[in-house]
Short mmCIF file of C-alpha atoms in Angstrom, two decimals:
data_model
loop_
_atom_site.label_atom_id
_atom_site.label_comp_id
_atom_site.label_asym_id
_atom_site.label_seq_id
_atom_site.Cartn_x
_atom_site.Cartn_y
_atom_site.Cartn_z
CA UNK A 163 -163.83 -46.78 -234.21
CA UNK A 164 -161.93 -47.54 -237.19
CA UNK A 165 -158.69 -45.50 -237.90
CA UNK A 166 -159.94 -43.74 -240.64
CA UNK A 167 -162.99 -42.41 -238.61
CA UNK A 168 -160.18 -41.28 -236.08
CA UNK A 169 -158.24 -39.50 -238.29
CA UNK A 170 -161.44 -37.38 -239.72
CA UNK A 171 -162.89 -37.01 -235.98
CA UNK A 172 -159.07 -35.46 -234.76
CA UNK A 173 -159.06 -33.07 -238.24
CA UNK A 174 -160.92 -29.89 -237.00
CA UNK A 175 -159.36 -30.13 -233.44
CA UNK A 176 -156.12 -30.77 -235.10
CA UNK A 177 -156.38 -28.07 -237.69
CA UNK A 178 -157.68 -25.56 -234.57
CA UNK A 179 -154.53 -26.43 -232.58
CA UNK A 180 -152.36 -25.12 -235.67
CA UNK A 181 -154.20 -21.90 -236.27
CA UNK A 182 -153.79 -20.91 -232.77
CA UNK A 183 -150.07 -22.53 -232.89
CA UNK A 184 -149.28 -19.87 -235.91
CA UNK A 185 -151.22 -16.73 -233.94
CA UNK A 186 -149.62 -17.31 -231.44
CA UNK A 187 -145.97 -17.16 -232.85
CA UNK A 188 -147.31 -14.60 -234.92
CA UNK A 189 -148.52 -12.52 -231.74
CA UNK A 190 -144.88 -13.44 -229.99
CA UNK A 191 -142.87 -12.02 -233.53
CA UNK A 192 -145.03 -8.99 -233.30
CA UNK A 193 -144.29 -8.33 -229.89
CA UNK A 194 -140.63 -8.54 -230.11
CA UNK A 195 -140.13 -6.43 -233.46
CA UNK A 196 -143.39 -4.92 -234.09
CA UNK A 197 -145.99 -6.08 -236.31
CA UNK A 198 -144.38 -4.38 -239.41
CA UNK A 199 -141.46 -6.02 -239.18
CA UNK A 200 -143.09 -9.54 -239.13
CA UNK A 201 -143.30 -11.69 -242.62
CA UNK A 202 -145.51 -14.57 -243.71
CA UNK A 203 -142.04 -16.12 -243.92
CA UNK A 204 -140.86 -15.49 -240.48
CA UNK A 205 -144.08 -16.84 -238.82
CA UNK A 206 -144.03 -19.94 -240.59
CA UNK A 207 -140.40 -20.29 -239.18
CA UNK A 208 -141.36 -19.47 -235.80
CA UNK A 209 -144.09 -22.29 -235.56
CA UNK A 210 -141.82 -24.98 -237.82
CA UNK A 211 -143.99 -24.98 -240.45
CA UNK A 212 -143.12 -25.11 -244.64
CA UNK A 213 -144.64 -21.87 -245.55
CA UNK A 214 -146.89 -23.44 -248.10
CA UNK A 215 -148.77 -25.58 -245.65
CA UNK A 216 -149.28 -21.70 -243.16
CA UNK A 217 -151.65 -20.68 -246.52
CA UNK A 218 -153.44 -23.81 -245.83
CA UNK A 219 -154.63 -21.43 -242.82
CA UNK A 220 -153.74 -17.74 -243.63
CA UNK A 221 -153.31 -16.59 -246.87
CA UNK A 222 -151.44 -13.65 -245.99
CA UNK A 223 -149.90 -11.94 -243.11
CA UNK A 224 -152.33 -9.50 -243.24
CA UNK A 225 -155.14 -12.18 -242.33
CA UNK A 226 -152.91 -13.58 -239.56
CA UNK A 227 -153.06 -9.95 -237.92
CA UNK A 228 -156.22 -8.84 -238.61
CA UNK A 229 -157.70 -12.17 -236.65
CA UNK A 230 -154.76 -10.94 -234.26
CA UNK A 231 -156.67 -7.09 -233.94
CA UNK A 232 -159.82 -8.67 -233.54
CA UNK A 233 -159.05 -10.93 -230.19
CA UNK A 234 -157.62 -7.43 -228.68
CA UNK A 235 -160.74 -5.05 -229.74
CA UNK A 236 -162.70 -8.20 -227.78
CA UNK A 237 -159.67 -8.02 -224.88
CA UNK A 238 -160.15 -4.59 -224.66
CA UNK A 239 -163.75 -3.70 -224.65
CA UNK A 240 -163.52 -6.69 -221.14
CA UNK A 241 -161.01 -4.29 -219.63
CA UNK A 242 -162.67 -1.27 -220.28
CA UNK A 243 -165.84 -2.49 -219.06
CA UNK A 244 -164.36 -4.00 -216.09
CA UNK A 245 -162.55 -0.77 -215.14
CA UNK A 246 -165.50 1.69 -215.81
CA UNK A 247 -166.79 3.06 -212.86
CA UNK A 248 -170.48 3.03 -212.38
CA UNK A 249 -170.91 6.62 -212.00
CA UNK A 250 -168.05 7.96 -214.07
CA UNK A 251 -167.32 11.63 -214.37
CA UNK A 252 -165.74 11.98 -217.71
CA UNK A 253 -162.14 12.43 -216.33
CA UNK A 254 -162.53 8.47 -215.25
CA UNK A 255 -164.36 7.77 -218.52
CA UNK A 256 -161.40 8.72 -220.33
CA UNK A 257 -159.20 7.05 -218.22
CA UNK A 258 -160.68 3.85 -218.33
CA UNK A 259 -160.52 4.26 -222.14
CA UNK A 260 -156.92 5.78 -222.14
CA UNK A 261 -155.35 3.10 -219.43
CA UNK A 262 -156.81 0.21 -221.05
CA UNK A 263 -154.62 1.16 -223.75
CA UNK A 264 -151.60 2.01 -222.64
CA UNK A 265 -151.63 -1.66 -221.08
CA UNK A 266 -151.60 -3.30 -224.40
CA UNK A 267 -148.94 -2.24 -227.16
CA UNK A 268 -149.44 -5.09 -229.25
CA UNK A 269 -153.18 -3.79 -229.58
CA UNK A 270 -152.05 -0.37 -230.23
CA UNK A 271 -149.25 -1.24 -232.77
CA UNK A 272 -151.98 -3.71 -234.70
CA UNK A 273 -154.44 -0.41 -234.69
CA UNK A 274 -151.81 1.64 -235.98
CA UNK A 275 -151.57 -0.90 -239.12
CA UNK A 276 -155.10 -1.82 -239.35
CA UNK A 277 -156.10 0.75 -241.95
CA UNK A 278 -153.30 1.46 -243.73
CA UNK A 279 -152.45 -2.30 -244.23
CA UNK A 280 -154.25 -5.01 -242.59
CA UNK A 281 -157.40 -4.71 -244.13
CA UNK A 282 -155.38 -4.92 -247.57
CA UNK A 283 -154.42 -7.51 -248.86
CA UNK A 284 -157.55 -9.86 -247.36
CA UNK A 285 -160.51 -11.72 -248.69
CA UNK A 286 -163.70 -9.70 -247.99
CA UNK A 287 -164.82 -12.67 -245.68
CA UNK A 288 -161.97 -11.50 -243.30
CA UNK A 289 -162.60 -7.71 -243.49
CA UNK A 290 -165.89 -8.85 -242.56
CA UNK A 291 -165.43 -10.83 -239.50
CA UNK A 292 -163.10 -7.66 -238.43
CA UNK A 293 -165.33 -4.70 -238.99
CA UNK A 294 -168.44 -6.65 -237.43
CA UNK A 295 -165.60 -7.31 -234.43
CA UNK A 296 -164.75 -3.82 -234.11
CA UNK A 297 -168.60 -1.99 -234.83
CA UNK A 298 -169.60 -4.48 -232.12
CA UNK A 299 -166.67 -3.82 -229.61
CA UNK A 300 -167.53 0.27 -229.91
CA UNK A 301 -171.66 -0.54 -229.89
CA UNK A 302 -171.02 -2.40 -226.34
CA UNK A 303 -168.83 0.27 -224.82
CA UNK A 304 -170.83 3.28 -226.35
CA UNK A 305 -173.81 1.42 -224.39
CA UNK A 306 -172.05 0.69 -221.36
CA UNK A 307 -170.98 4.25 -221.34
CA UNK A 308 -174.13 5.93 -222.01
CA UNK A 309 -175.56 4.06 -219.56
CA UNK A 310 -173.73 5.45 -216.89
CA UNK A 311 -175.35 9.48 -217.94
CA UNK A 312 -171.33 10.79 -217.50
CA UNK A 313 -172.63 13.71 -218.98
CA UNK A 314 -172.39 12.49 -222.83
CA UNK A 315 -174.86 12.11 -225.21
CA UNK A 316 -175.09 8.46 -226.99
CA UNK A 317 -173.39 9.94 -230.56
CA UNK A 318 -170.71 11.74 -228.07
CA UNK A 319 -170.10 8.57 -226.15
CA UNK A 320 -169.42 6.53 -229.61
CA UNK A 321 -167.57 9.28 -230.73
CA UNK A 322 -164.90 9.02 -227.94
CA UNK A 323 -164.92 5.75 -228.04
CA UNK A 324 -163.74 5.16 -231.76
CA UNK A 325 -161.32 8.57 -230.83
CA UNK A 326 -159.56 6.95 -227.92
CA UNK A 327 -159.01 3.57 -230.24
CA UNK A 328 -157.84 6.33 -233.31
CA UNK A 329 -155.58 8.15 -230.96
CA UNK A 330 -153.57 5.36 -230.12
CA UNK A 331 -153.11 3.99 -233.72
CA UNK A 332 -151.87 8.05 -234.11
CA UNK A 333 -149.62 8.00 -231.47
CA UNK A 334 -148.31 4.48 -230.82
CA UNK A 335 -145.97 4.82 -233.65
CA UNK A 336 -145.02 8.44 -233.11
CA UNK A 337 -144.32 7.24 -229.33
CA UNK A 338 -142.45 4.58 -230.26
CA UNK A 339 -140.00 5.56 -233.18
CA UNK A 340 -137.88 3.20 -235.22
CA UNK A 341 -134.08 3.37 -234.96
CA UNK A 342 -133.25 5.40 -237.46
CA UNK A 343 -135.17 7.93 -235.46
CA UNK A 344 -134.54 7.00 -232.24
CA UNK A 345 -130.75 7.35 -233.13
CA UNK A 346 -131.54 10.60 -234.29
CA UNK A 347 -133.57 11.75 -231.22
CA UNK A 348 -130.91 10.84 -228.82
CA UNK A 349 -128.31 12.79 -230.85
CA UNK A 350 -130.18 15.91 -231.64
CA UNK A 351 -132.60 16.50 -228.44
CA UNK A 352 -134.68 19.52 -230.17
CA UNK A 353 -135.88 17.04 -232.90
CA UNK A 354 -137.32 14.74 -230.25
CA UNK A 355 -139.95 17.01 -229.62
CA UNK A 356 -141.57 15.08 -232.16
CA UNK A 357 -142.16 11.64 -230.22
CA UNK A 358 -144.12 12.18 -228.06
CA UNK A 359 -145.01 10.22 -224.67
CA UNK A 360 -148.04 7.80 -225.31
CA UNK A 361 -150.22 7.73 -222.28
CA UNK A 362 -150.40 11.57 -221.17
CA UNK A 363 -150.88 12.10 -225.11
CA UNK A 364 -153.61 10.42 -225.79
CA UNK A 365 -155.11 10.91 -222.30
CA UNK A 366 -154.93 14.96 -223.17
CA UNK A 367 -156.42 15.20 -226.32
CA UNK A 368 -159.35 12.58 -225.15
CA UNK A 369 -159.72 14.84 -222.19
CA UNK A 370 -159.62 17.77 -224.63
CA UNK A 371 -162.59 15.88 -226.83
CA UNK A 372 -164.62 14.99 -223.66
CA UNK A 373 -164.87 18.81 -222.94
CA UNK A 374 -165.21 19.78 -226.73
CA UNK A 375 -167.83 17.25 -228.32
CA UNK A 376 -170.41 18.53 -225.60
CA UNK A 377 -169.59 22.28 -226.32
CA UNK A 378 -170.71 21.57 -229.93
CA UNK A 379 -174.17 20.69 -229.72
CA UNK B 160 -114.45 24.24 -272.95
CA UNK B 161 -113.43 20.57 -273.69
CA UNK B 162 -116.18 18.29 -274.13
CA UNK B 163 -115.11 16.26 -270.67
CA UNK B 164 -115.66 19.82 -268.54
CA UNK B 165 -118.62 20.08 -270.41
CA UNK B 166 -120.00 16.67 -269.41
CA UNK B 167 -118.77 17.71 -265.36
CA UNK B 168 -120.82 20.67 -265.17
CA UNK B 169 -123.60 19.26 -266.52
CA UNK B 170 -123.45 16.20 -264.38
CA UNK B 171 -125.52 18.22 -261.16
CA UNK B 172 -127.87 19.22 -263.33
CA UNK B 173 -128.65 16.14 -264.81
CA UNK B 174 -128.49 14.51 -261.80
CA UNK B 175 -131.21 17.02 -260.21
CA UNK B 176 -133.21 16.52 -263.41
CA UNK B 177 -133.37 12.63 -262.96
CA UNK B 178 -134.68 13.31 -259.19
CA UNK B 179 -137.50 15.61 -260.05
CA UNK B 180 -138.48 12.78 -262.76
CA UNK B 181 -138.18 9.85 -260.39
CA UNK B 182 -140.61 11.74 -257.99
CA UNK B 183 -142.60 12.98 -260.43
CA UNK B 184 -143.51 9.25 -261.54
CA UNK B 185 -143.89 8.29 -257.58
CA UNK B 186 -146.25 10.81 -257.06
CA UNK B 187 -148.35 10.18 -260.46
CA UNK B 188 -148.22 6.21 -259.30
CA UNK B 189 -149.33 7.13 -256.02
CA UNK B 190 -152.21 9.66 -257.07
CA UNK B 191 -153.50 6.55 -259.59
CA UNK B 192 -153.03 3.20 -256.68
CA UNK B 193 -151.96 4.96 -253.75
CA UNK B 194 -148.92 5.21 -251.91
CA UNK B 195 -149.06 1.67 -250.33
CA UNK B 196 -149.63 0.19 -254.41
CA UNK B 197 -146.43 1.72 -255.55
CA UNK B 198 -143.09 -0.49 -255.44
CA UNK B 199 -139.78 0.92 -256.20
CA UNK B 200 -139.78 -1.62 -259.53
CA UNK B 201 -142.86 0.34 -260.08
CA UNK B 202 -141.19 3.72 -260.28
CA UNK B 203 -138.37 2.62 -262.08
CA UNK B 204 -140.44 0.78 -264.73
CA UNK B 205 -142.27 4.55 -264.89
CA UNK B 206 -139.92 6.63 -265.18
CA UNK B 207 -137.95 4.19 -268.00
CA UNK B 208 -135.01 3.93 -265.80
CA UNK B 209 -133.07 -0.46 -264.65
CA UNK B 210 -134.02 -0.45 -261.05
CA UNK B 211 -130.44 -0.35 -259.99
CA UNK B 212 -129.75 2.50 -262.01
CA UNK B 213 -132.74 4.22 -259.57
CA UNK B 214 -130.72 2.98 -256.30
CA UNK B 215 -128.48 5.58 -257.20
CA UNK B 216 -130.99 8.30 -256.54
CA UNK B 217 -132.80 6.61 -253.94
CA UNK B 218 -132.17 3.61 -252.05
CA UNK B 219 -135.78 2.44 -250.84
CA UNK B 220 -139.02 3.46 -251.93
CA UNK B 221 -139.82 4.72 -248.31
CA UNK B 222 -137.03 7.69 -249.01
CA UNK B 223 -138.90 8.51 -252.74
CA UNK B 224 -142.19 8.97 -250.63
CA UNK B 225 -140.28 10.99 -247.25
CA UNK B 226 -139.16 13.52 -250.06
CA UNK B 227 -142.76 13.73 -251.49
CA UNK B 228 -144.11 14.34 -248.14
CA UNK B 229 -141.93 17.34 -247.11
CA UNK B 230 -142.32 18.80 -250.53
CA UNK B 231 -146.32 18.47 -249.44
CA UNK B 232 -145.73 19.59 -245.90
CA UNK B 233 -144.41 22.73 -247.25
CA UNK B 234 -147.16 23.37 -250.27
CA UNK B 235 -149.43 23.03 -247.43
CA UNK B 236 -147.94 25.50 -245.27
CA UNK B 237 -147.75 27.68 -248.07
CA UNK B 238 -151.96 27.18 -248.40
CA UNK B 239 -152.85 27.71 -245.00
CA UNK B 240 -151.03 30.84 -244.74
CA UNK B 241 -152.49 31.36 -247.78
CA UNK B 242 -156.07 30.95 -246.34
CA UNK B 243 -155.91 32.06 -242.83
CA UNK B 244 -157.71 35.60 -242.04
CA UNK B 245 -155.98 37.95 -240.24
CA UNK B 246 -158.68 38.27 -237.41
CA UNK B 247 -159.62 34.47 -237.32
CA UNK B 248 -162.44 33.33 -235.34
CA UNK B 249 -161.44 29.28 -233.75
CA UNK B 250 -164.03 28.16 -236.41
CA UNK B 251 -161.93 29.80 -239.09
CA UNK B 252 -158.96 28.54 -238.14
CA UNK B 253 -160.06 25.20 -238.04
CA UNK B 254 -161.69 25.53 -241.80
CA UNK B 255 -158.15 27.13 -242.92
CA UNK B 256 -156.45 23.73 -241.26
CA UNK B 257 -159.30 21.31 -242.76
CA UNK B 258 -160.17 22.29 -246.06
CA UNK B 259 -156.69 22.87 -247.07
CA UNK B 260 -155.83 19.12 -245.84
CA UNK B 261 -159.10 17.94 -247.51
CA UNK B 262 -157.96 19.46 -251.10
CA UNK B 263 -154.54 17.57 -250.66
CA UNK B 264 -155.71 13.73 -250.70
CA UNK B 265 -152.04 12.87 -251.60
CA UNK B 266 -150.38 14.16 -248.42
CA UNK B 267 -152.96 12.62 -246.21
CA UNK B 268 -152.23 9.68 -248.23
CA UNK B 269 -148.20 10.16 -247.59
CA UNK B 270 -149.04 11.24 -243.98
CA UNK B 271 -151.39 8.24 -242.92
CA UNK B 272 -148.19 5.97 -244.18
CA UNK B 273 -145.29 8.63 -242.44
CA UNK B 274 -145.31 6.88 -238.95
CA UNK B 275 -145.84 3.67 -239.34
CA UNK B 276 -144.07 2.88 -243.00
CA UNK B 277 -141.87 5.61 -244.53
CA UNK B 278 -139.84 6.64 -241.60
CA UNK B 279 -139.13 3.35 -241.84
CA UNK B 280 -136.41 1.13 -244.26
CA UNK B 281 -134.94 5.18 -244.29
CA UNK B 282 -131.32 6.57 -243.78
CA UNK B 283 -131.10 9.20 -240.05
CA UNK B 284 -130.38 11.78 -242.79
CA UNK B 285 -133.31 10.93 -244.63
CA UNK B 286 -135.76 10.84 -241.69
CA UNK B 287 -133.40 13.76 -240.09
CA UNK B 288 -134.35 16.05 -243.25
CA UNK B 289 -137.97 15.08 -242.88
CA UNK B 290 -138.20 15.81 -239.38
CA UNK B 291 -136.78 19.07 -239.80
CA UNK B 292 -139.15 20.23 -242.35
CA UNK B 293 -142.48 19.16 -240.50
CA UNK B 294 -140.86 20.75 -237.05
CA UNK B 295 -140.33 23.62 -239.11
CA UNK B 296 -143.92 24.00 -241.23
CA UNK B 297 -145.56 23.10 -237.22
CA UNK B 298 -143.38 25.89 -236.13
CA UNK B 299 -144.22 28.49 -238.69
CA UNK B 300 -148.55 27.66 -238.37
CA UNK B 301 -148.50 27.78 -234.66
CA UNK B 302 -146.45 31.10 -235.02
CA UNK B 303 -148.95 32.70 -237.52
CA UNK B 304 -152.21 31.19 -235.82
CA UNK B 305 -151.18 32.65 -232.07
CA UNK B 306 -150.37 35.65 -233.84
CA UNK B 307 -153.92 36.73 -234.76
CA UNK B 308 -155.03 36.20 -231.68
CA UNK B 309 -157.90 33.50 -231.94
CA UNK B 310 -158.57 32.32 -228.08
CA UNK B 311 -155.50 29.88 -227.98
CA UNK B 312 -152.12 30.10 -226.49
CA UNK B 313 -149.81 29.18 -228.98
CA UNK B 314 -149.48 25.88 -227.07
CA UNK B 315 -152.51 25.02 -228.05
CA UNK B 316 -152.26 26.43 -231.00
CA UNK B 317 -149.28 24.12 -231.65
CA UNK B 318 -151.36 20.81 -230.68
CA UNK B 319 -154.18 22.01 -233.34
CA UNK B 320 -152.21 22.38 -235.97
CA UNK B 321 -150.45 18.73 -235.14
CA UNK B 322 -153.75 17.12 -234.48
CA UNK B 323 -155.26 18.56 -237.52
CA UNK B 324 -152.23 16.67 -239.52
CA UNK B 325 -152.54 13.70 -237.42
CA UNK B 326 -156.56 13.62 -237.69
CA UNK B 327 -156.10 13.82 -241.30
CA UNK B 328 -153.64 10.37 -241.36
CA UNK B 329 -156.22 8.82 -239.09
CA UNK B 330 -159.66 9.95 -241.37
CA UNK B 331 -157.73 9.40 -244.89
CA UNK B 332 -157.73 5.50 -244.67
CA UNK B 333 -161.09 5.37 -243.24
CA UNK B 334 -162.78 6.70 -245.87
CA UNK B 335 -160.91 5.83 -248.68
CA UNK B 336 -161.24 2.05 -248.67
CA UNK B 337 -159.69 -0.25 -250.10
CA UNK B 338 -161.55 -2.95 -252.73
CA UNK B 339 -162.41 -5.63 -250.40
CA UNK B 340 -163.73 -2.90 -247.96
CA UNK B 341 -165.93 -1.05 -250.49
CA UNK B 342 -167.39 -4.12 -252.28
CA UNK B 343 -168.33 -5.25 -248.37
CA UNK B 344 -169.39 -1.46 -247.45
CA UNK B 345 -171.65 -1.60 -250.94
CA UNK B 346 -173.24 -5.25 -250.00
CA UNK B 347 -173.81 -4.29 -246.51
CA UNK B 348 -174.69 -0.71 -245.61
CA UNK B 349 -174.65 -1.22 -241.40
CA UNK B 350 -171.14 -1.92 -241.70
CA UNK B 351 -170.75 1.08 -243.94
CA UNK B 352 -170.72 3.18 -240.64
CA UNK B 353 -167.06 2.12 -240.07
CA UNK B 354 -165.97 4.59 -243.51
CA UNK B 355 -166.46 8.02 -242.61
CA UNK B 356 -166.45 10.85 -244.71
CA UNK B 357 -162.83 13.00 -245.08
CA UNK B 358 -163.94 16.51 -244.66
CA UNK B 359 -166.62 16.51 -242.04
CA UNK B 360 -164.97 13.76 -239.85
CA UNK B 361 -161.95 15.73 -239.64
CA UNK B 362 -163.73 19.01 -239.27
CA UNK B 363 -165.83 17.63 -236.29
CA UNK B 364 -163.02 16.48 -234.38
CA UNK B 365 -160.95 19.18 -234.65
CA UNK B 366 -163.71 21.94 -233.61
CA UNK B 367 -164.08 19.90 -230.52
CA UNK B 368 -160.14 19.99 -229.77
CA UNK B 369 -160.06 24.00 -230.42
CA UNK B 370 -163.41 24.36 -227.84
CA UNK B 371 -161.95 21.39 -225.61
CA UNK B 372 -158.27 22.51 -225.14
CA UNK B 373 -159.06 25.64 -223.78
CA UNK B 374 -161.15 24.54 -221.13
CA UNK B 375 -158.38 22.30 -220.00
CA UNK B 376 -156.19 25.18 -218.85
#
């Protein structure tokens, strides 16, 4: 094999091995300052790289993160099937959905940007891949769910689903205040009645929807 | 009066006058592009004013749209007063909550960006005065709602009103897409699931929290 042919055969692999170098740093930045405080700039810093050879691969931030959101709606929907019960009652169908979440923040804080900001500022090809990601992710639990009769109808089941994912991109931020607030909360304790706990949050007004959504038919 | 007291007292005035026309171009900008479209350049190109000149009124763009957002916090108290029946059934006091949100697309604009983006880059006193004012519209619902008596304690009463704010942040960005999401939603209707209608949407949800809450007790 000459060089050349080398070269071309290593490209893709190559090129692979960078894209999941810069998600990763990206994924690691997020993590330690939350995904709003991450730039296009910083992540190309992170993973060594001159920031016009990272748009060789993303062309924004927002693409980096969206890919980011759509690994974690596929993480997720493995660890909510795996914890589901097969005979739920909806108490542990809302806790699979509710502690699932808790257990990921960097899912949460990418779901609490995902409509407001990730999905701007992309090429339609990459809102695609991440809407077919996320209808896909809710169509498999709403199935899996269903399937298990927990007293839900297939509409209700999809409908808690998407709730449970919208409920943490509510609260996740509100839960986890920036420190201008925090600052605040600590020094004035009646204002911190306003961020409020994440898990029992979330898990109440689920809980709240599981006995609601049925009482509407 | 010498002209120099002259220019003193009017100074406040003039100052005040300046504010109002600072917001007033935000909230025009944000009504045309949205909130997330408008940069503080933006505003100061608007309202005909150097962009350091504007620093002196407001130092971030995230403090412009805080402001904006209590003055619609409190217009919206105002409404749902405004709109609540003094015997409500829960139906009509979700309707009072919904509608009113759904005739206000700017403030479910400003409150879909609150948590995640303009209590951030914000002085405490900035995010202090904001806090106050939602704590304090939150305060004054819950207080009217329990007081007609509609089947909820006014703890629950307390989470509707919340939720119904927080349902409305969640639903806004949904169904108001941005380009890249239409054109796809247009060219593919399956994936057009994923935007969902303000007014219903929000409606839906929050009927089952006022039937699901109570039966939580």
């Amino acid at each position: 094999m000459s060089e050349n042919a080398f070269l071309r055969a290593r490209r893709p692999e190559h090129k692979r091995q960078r894209r999941e170098a810069i998600l990763s740093a990206a994924r690691e930045l997020a993590l330690r300052s939350g995904v709003r405080e991450v730039s296009l700039g910083g992540v190309a810093a992170a993973v060594g790289m001159a920031k016009s050879n990272l748009a060789r691969y993303f062309a924004t931030r927002e693409e980096i993160y969206l890919e980011l959101s759509a690994r974690e709606w596929q993480d997720w929907k493995h660890a909510v099937l795996a914890r589901l019960p097969p005979s739920p009652t909806p108490d542990a169908v809302v806790d699979a959905l509710t502690d699932t979440l808790a257990e990921r923040p960097l899912f949460c804080d990418l779901l609490s940007h995902s409509a407001t900001s990730l999905e701007h500022n992309v090429t339609v090809d990459a809102a695609r891949a991440y809407k077919v990601c996320v209808l896909d992710v809710i169509g498999t639990l709403t199935e899996a769910i269903a399937r298990t009769r927990p007293g839900f109808t297939e509409g209700e089941a999809r409908e808690l689903v998407a709730a449970a994912t919208g409920l943490a991109a509510l609260v996740y931020p509100a839960s986890n205040p920036p420190p201008a607030l925090a600052e605040l909360y600590a020094r004035e304790p009646d204002l911190a009645a306003a961020c409020v706990p994440f898990q029992p949050t979330v898990k109440r007004l689920l809980s709240a929807l599981a006995a609601g959504l049925p009482a509407l038919r």
